[in-house]
Amino acid sequence: MSGIQKQFGKVTALTKGEFVLERGEVHALLGANGAGKSTLMKILSGVYQQDDGEIILNGKTVNLRSPKQAKELGIYCVYQEVDTAIVPELSVAENIMLDTFSKPGNIFISNKKLYAEASKALQQLKAGNISVQQPAFMLTLAEKQLILIARALVHSAKLIIFDEPTAPLSVQESTRLFSVINDLKNNNVGCIYISHRLPEVFEISDRITVMREGATTQTFKTTETTENQVIESMLGETFRNELTKIHKSTSEILLEVNGLSDNNKLHDISFTVSKGEIVGVVGLVGAGKTELAKTLFGYNQFNKGSIYLDGKRVQAKHPSDAIKAGMALIPEERRKEGLFVHESLQTNATFPNLRKFSHRFFMNKRAEKEFAKSIVKSLQIKTGSVDTPLVHLSGGNQQKVAIGKWMSLDSKIYLFDEPTKGVDIGAKVDIFKLIREISEKGNGCLYFSCEVHEIIGISDRILVMYDGRIVKEFSHEDATEEKILLYASGGTEEQNERQKYKHSI
Amino acid sequence: QPKGEGSAEATPVKNAEESENPLANKKVALIMQQNLGTFSAQYIEGVKEQVAAFGGTVTVFASEGDLAKMASNLDAAINQGVDAILIDHGTKEALNQGVEKAIEKGISVVAFDAGVEVEGVVVLEQGDQQMAEMTLEKLKEDANGEGNIVKIWVAGFAPMERRQVAYADFLKENPGIKEIAAFGAATANTALDTQAQMEVILKQYPNEGDITAVWAAWDEFAKGAVRAIEQSGRTDIKVYSIDMSDEDLQMIQNENSPWAASAAVDPTDIGRIQVRYAYQKINGEKPEEHIVLEPIFVDAAKLPENKVTTNELHEFIDGWGASDQGYSKALKELEESLK
Amino acid sequence: MKDKSINILFKYGTIVLMIAIIIYFSFISDAFLTYNNFSDILRSISIVTLLALGVTFTLVVNGFDLSVGSTMSLSTVITASLMVWYDLPLWLVLILPILVGVLVGMFNTLLIVVIGIPDLLATLSTMYIVAGLHRTYTEGYSIYNNMPLVSGGTAPGELSQAFLWIGQGKMLGLPVPVWIMLVMVFLTYLVLNHTRWGRVLYMTGGNAEAATLSGVNVKKVKFSAYVISGVFASMAGILFTARVGSGQIDAGAPLLMEAVAAVFVGYSVLGAGKPNAIGTFFGAAVIGILLNGLTILNLPYYAFDIIKGAVLVSALAVTYVHAKNRFSAG
Amino acid sequence: MKDKSINILFKYGTIVLMIAIIIYFSFISDAFLTYNNFSDILRSISIVTLLALGVTFTLVVNGFDLSVGSTMSLSTVITASLMVWYDLPLWLVLILPILVGVLVGMFNTLLIVVIGIPDLLATLSTMYIVAGLHRTYTEGYSIYNNMPLVSGGTAPGELSQAFLWIGQGKMLGLPVPVWIMLVMVFLTYLVLNHTRWGRVLYMTGGNAEAATLSGVNVKKVKFSAYVISGVFASMAGILFTARVGSGQIDAGAPLLMEAVAAVFVGYSVLGAGKPNAIGTFFGAAVIGILLNGLTILNLPYYAFDIIKGAVLVSALAVTYVHAKNRFSAG
Ligand SMILES: Nc1ncnc2c1ncn2[C@@H]1O[C@H](COP(=O)(O)OP(=O)(O)OP(=O)(O)O)[C@@H](O)[C@H]1O
Ligand SMILES: Nc1ncnc2c1ncn2[C@@H]1O[C@H](COP(=O)(O)OP(=O)(O)OP(=O)(O)O)[C@@H](O)[C@H]1O
Ligand SMILES: [Mg+2]
Ligand SMILES: [Mg+2]
């Protein structure tokens, strides 16, 4: 692939995507969030068409107009958002064989044959324990991912793209995946591997290509490079500096959570947050971070445990109660949960506290405008005017609005759920600064993220979540990326020692 | 509905169950094509009242104007083994098959305005041609033999066809009277749809004298037309119609109502008479198979100052609501024995 | 280029269309452009506009109320029965049907918010159930002055003159229903565009999830929208009874489509891009003027349904094509 | 615990309900549990079942066709007119209405797939437009043998015996409409559950994005579902004409709700959890048996609408409560 460009409306996702994959090679693709990795791969798998640039496969220029075409050429993709490729109502077998249905062939379908072929593919993945007859909505995230890999196997793919496959996987599940990838490699299948976890990238890949801000920066041979080199190529200097600043906290307890459980995802969660402290909560996708944030905020209900804020018990039946008590949530899905993207900045900014901007029943539009202007200024939001609908703002600026909308409320504690997701580097820095400023005013911050290095950079204290539990607490000084990942995927240090031991025998 | 003041409870039928009369305790099914509007409701009342007086029970099968459902309902009634089936409207194409089956099973069938053509079925019809003539004559008289009229009529129903015959003859005989517009459709919501259409016509002929009168071949049409005329504030147009329910009567009695006259058989009476013929058949009597119900002409001018209902109408209009048609000796005895 | 023209069509389409229709018809007929004809047109759309305002509220919260027609029918017969059967005083006659509208709204909320049935399906069911209820209530009869009762005797009451004035009277040169409509349109405009609560309604409709996380109780907001819709439908029913002078069965059913069409035509008025009071009023007016003009053109009545349907489809098409473009431009 | 009982209700509710109804009514009336009565019930549901099968197809692809009632009305009058007005041979009489159904399906697709109007709104508009068309076509008249024509004279043709046999004849002890229904249910079952194309339909409905990624042309699939729905509605119209022996206007409108209810009742039969052919048939049967039984109970006719509505609401409630639970459990 060379010179690939792609724009979505006003967002430029790719400026210069370059990528070369050899037969039977595992090639890792790295880059910060929003660097354009997924977009490049979606172009390769026919989901999007590039605006410019060309793709050469086996020496021939190909024009990939649809996923179907890409698949016919043997290019398969295990998408980052697995649910986009799974049909929940259909059985596991049907999901594995999904691509066969749209191909011309027999009119009738024999279930027996379907089940047999699907089982075979699963067995190849050492996942024969998944029943092929159950509907796909019963599966866990990891199992769904296996289905997608099985789908590629069934069609003897020549090239498989793995887009962050290990994000939801535990250490054991990851190990199994790696052995599958190795098998594939031995069968001369090319693999593209996207991940944010450097250790595993170094373990599995032959070469590494790094992207930054929509462009390919560098390609390394894995054996000839170091993690630091790659990180530098990925992030750039300013960003790292920002993250290493350390912040002092007071010891006066602001938020206290005791034995919080719901009957579903959260189990016996206890922790505290002091005034002016930033507490990071880290865990894999699906570990329950979002669940915890929303439960604290009254969006989900818990059935055991208690929450105290500033010494007062909070019993939030609805987010409105939590807001009254002094909480603010910047949710993970900014566009879906945090903002009204078709409304103006002004309308968004005043919404959580309409009472302040109205006289009796009627809205005071002048006060609204003044407030909107004030946050544009203080958060340095780049926008044409306060009347511009938010869809026209960049992701980072949208995120600033999502934070700024709480500014009229004087909340005591802010819950940030993956606030840097899909935000460009510059804005990321601004957002970190903003979080710092908020904490410096004596407010508490809870920072939920699966980006381990970011967590380490910003937090005063780190809680690791695994499967709905808090399994470990680190101080800022003790935390390392490896230790966190280990706990986050359900391991403990002793266990790890033993495993290493076993390996060496 | 609430109990009306001073309402006499329908004379409770004593001892129907213990009665020794073989005609007591019969099951009657009433199969209706359409059951909207006050006419239908009054007709059902007539049926229920008469069957109750004979010590039987009625099941009403509604069809929402859907002929297929009506045919299915007829089947269902036959399967339930009723003693008599009363049919209200419908077409012969849809019903003949079912009616034949019923006759085979020895069920008495009496049809009203249904166009059913099967041996052994008593068919009731209103004096349709006569009703049309009565109202058209009155129209001519009021208009002094000259004028432009609007016809509201719909094809596809046997009684409507008969009314149309009289209407066509009338136009031929009276060249001074011209039809300037004709429309009409039997829908799920006839009166309201007609009102909308009449409003259209009125806007088309906005000047006084453009329209002398409206002749409506069915009271649901007349209702719509009258409302449209009243609301347009036009006082120059009169409405003549066929069929009359109590609701129509109230509208006729409104001050300055354009509704000038109607010809009809009392709907309650139709129900009663139909039941009587059914019981004659059950009793093995051999009534005539083609019964014409005598229509009554209701002239708005003959009505009293204060409003009356159809129950009291007989005081002012001769022959209303007092029909003895269809009684046989056995039936009188039956009714006496159950009182 | 194409996008731009759709945008202009979207913004000024309704108003240009209206002016074009008016000019065209006034050339064809002298009777068209008269004060009387326009006051008649306004009166003829007053009932539909009330219904449409209710639908507007439900659309604002991203719901949809298909049961307004039935609710109006129910309110029509209840209003008439309260006077005819029970001879109740005027204030009760005006309040009780409104309460029934509130109940229907609550039932819709139960289905949609508590049970979780999608809005259109839920209100479709309600539409049928309420239609059945209103027929059962009257036992198939229309309700009119001094009607005889099934149990014998005649009904004690009749529609009072004061009541009929609501539907048939005039005030300051305009029919009373027109005044009622104008007041209601203005109130709706005020509430939706200038109050805190209006803001909450629009935001809930725009993104229920984000509204919840901003502290809005979305269930309550939806509840209020459906109740208001029920209340508007009841008011339409009361107005209809007063206009016609009796309680007709199934009065509301045919008005449903017109009301829905009015709201969608009004979506775009002056580029609002969302359901709004003024737009709904203009939508109803365009349809009213169009139908009035078409009768002048002497079109058969059965063709009207096609034209109403076509207006609805065009309005929907412009709305959704515009939405698509706006979204992809974002 | 609660979840489990909802699950069981979901899986076996329809069948248990059906058995309960049958047992109850056979105690009440000897006439109920007879071969004749059941063959009549089957015949009475045959038309609704055809409509419902069409709706099933659109629901499978996650759409919804509200226009089937109108399409059936249109097909009814066209079928009758082809014989009565134009005296055409039988094969044309059977094919042309089907083509009209195809056209309606294409129009729906245009609105939904090309323009992007949501399914329910699009087909609601189509419903009104097609209803207007069918009245305009007949100028408001029903069509019957040798009817007088507006232009004078009488119509040349009448419904042939061969044609009427389709609606009124018997074959091997069962009415012909029942055979047609059973064959269609079986074909639909075969197509949806055992062919490649059936998987593609379900796939599209379950996750359109995944289907696109698998190389399915989602637009074409939706198109085919709406065309099939139109064809089924046309077949229902032909059957209706043959059963009734004339072309009634507005024949299909009252059947819409029953068809929709049948599909939703059938959603859950044996825990399918999705629209399916056998379920739809059972749904129609449950409603048919219920209505047949209720007439025996001598319930007033105007209460039937309430009961049908209640059945629909219960089916929807079970379906969506189940969906909610499944989702939260998944
Ligand atoms: N469909 C789309 N519409 C608009 N913008 C998009 C779309 N898809 C991606 N983008 C934008 O393109 C940029 C690159 O996104 P992409 O998903 O390729 O990043 P990524 O490197 O995969 O990041 P991550 O590590 O978070 O998965 C982001 O700014 C994103 O917001
Ligand atoms: N079985 C599953 N199938 C598909 N997606 C799943 C599954 N389980 C979890 N997920 C995904 O993971 C998310 C659940 O995350 P949860 O809120 O429990 O934890 P989290 O730690 O906040 O995860 P994240 O890192 O995505 O924020 C869901 O939004 C969903 O997208
Ligand atoms: Mg990505
Ligand atoms: Mg999360």
PDB file of N, CA, C and O in Angstrom, chain B residues 6 19-20 26 57 67 75 83 141 143 150 167 169 192 216 220 228 232 238 247 255 267 275 308 326 339:
ATOM      1  N   GLY B   6     -86.690   6.753  34.076  1.00  0.00           N
ATOM      2  CA  GLY B   6     -88.015   6.200  33.822  1.00  0.00           C
ATOM      3  C   GLY B   6     -87.992   5.126  32.756  1.00  0.00           C
ATOM      4  O   GLY B   6     -89.006   4.875  32.101  1.00  0.00           O
ATOM      5  N   SER B  19     -90.045 -23.363  30.296  1.00  0.00           N
ATOM      6  CA  SER B  19     -91.209 -23.345  29.435  1.00  0.00           C
ATOM      7  C   SER B  19     -91.336 -24.653  28.666  1.00  0.00           C
ATOM      8  O   SER B  19     -90.350 -25.243  28.238  1.00  0.00           O
ATOM      9  N   GLU B  20     -92.584 -25.065  28.489  1.00  0.00           N
ATOM     10  CA  GLU B  20     -92.788 -26.327  27.782  1.00  0.00           C
ATOM     11  C   GLU B  20     -92.924 -26.096  26.302  1.00  0.00           C
ATOM     12  O   GLU B  20     -92.903 -27.031  25.515  1.00  0.00           O
ATOM     13  N   LYS B  26     -84.498 -21.122  21.828  1.00  0.00           N
ATOM     14  CA  LYS B  26     -83.844 -21.318  20.531  1.00  0.00           C
ATOM     15  C   LYS B  26     -82.626 -20.400  20.436  1.00  0.00           C
ATOM     16  O   LYS B  26     -82.584 -19.327  21.034  1.00  0.00           O
ATOM     17  N   THR B  57     -81.989 -16.881  22.577  1.00  0.00           N
ATOM     18  CA  THR B  57     -80.783 -16.075  22.745  1.00  0.00           C
ATOM     19  C   THR B  57     -80.211 -15.707  21.374  1.00  0.00           C
ATOM     20  O   THR B  57     -80.326 -16.482  20.426  1.00  0.00           O
ATOM     21  N   LEU B  67     -66.575  -8.740   3.711  1.00  0.00           N
ATOM     22  CA  LEU B  67     -67.443  -9.832   3.252  1.00  0.00           C
ATOM     23  C   LEU B  67     -66.834 -11.207   3.506  1.00  0.00           C
ATOM     24  O   LEU B  67     -67.561 -12.161   3.751  1.00  0.00           O
ATOM     25  N   ASP B  75     -70.250 -19.401   8.379  1.00  0.00           N
ATOM     26  CA  ASP B  75     -69.775 -20.770   8.633  1.00  0.00           C
ATOM     27  C   ASP B  75     -69.740 -21.072  10.126  1.00  0.00           C
ATOM     28  O   ASP B  75     -70.179 -22.130  10.565  1.00  0.00           O
ATOM     29  N   ASP B  83     -80.347 -22.426  15.651  1.00  0.00           N
ATOM     30  CA  ASP B  83     -81.619 -22.840  15.075  1.00  0.00           C
ATOM     31  C   ASP B  83     -82.017 -21.934  13.920  1.00  0.00           C
ATOM     32  O   ASP B  83     -82.710 -22.351  13.008  1.00  0.00           O
ATOM     33  N   GLU B 141     -92.394  18.211  -5.632  1.00  0.00           N
ATOM     34  CA  GLU B 141     -93.455  19.091  -5.145  1.00  0.00           C
ATOM     35  C   GLU B 141     -92.839  20.358  -4.546  1.00  0.00           C
ATOM     36  O   GLU B 141     -93.219  21.473  -4.868  1.00  0.00           O
ATOM     37  N   ALA B 143     -89.954  21.599  -5.068  1.00  0.00           N
ATOM     38  CA  ALA B 143     -89.163  22.377  -6.019  1.00  0.00           C
ATOM     39  C   ALA B 143     -90.003  22.878  -7.192  1.00  0.00           C
ATOM     40  O   ALA B 143     -89.471  23.454  -8.139  1.00  0.00           O
ATOM     41  N   VAL B 150     -78.430  16.972  -6.568  1.00  0.00           N
ATOM     42  CA  VAL B 150     -77.238  16.158  -6.373  1.00  0.00           C
ATOM     43  C   VAL B 150     -77.696  14.792  -5.879  1.00  0.00           C
ATOM     44  O   VAL B 150     -78.509  14.706  -4.959  1.00  0.00           O
ATOM     45  N   TYR B 167     -85.172   6.045  -9.364  1.00  0.00           N
ATOM     46  CA  TYR B 167     -84.572   7.363  -9.580  1.00  0.00           C
ATOM     47  C   TYR B 167     -84.429   7.642 -11.071  1.00  0.00           C
ATOM     48  O   TYR B 167     -84.757   8.728 -11.560  1.00  0.00           O
ATOM     49  N   ASP B 169     -86.112   6.383 -13.533  1.00  0.00           N
ATOM     50  CA  ASP B 169     -87.445   6.635 -14.107  1.00  0.00           C
ATOM     51  C   ASP B 169     -87.903   8.047 -13.818  1.00  0.00           C
ATOM     52  O   ASP B 169     -88.439   8.745 -14.674  1.00  0.00           O
ATOM     53  N   LEU B 192     -68.894  10.484   7.568  1.00  0.00           N
ATOM     54  CA  LEU B 192     -67.843  11.505   7.555  1.00  0.00           C
ATOM     55  C   LEU B 192     -67.255  11.692   6.167  1.00  0.00           C
ATOM     56  O   LEU B 192     -66.993  12.811   5.741  1.00  0.00           O
ATOM     57  N   ALA B 216     -80.445  11.613  -1.197  1.00  0.00           N
ATOM     58  CA  ALA B 216     -79.500  10.636  -0.658  1.00  0.00           C
ATOM     59  C   ALA B 216     -80.183   9.282  -0.574  1.00  0.00           C
ATOM     60  O   ALA B 216     -81.232   9.151   0.061  1.00  0.00           O
ATOM     61  N   GLU B 220     -76.999   7.250   5.895  1.00  0.00           N
ATOM     62  CA  GLU B 220     -75.617   7.619   6.253  1.00  0.00           C
ATOM     63  C   GLU B 220     -75.121   8.720   5.318  1.00  0.00           C
ATOM     64  O   GLU B 220     -74.385   9.614   5.721  1.00  0.00           O
ATOM     65  N   ALA B 228     -72.755  18.898   6.185  1.00  0.00           N
ATOM     66  CA  ALA B 228     -71.968  19.783   5.321  1.00  0.00           C
ATOM     67  C   ALA B 228     -72.774  21.039   4.995  1.00  0.00           C
ATOM     68  O   ALA B 228     -72.244  22.156   5.028  1.00  0.00           O
ATOM     69  N   SER B 232     -71.975  24.941   6.188  1.00  0.00           N
ATOM     70  CA  SER B 232     -71.616  25.944   5.196  1.00  0.00           C
ATOM     71  C   SER B 232     -72.533  27.159   5.339  1.00  0.00           C
ATOM     72  O   SER B 232     -72.317  28.188   4.706  1.00  0.00           O
ATOM     73  N   LYS B 238     -82.223  21.637   0.157  1.00  0.00           N
ATOM     74  CA  LYS B 238     -82.946  20.692   0.995  1.00  0.00           C
ATOM     75  C   LYS B 238     -82.458  19.272   0.725  1.00  0.00           C
ATOM     76  O   LYS B 238     -81.961  18.977  -0.360  1.00  0.00           O
ATOM     77  N   GLU B 247     -81.185   8.898  15.198  1.00  0.00           N
ATOM     78  CA  GLU B 247     -80.262  10.032  15.105  1.00  0.00           C
ATOM     79  C   GLU B 247     -80.675  10.954  13.967  1.00  0.00           C
ATOM     80  O   GLU B 247     -80.656  12.181  14.089  1.00  0.00           O
ATOM     81  N   GLU B 255     -83.662  23.008  14.282  1.00  0.00           N
ATOM     82  CA  GLU B 255     -84.164  24.234  13.691  1.00  0.00           C
ATOM     83  C   GLU B 255     -83.475  24.479  12.359  1.00  0.00           C
ATOM     84  O   GLU B 255     -82.265  24.319  12.243  1.00  0.00           O
ATOM     85  N   PRO B 267     -86.182   0.811  11.812  1.00  0.00           N
ATOM     86  CA  PRO B 267     -85.139  -0.222  11.900  1.00  0.00           C
ATOM     87  C   PRO B 267     -85.423  -1.244  12.986  1.00  0.00           C
ATOM     88  O   PRO B 267     -85.133  -2.428  12.827  1.00  0.00           O
ATOM     89  N   VAL B 275     -87.040 -11.578  12.952  1.00  0.00           N
ATOM     90  CA  VAL B 275     -87.048 -12.647  13.944  1.00  0.00           C
ATOM     91  C   VAL B 275     -88.349 -13.452  13.835  1.00  0.00           C
ATOM     92  O   VAL B 275     -88.335 -14.689  13.886  1.00  0.00           O
ATOM     93  N   VAL B 308     -89.052  14.770  19.371  1.00  0.00           N
ATOM     94  CA  VAL B 308     -89.504  13.431  19.734  1.00  0.00           C
ATOM     95  C   VAL B 308     -88.469  12.430  19.253  1.00  0.00           C
ATOM     96  O   VAL B 308     -87.622  12.745  18.439  1.00  0.00           O
ATOM     97  N   GLY B 326     -95.580 -10.482  10.298  1.00  0.00           N
ATOM     98  CA  GLY B 326     -94.780 -11.650  10.607  1.00  0.00           C
ATOM     99  C   GLY B 326     -95.265 -12.464  11.796  1.00  0.00           C
ATOM    100  O   GLY B 326     -94.772 -13.550  12.035  1.00  0.00           O
ATOM    101  N   LYS B 339     -94.733 -14.414  29.101  1.00  0.00           N
ATOM    102  CA  LYS B 339     -94.834 -13.138  29.814  1.00  0.00           C
ATOM    103  C   LYS B 339     -94.902 -13.345  31.313  1.00  0.00           C
ATOM    104  O   LYS B 339     -95.520 -14.275  31.769  1.00  0.00           O
TER     105      LYS B 339
END
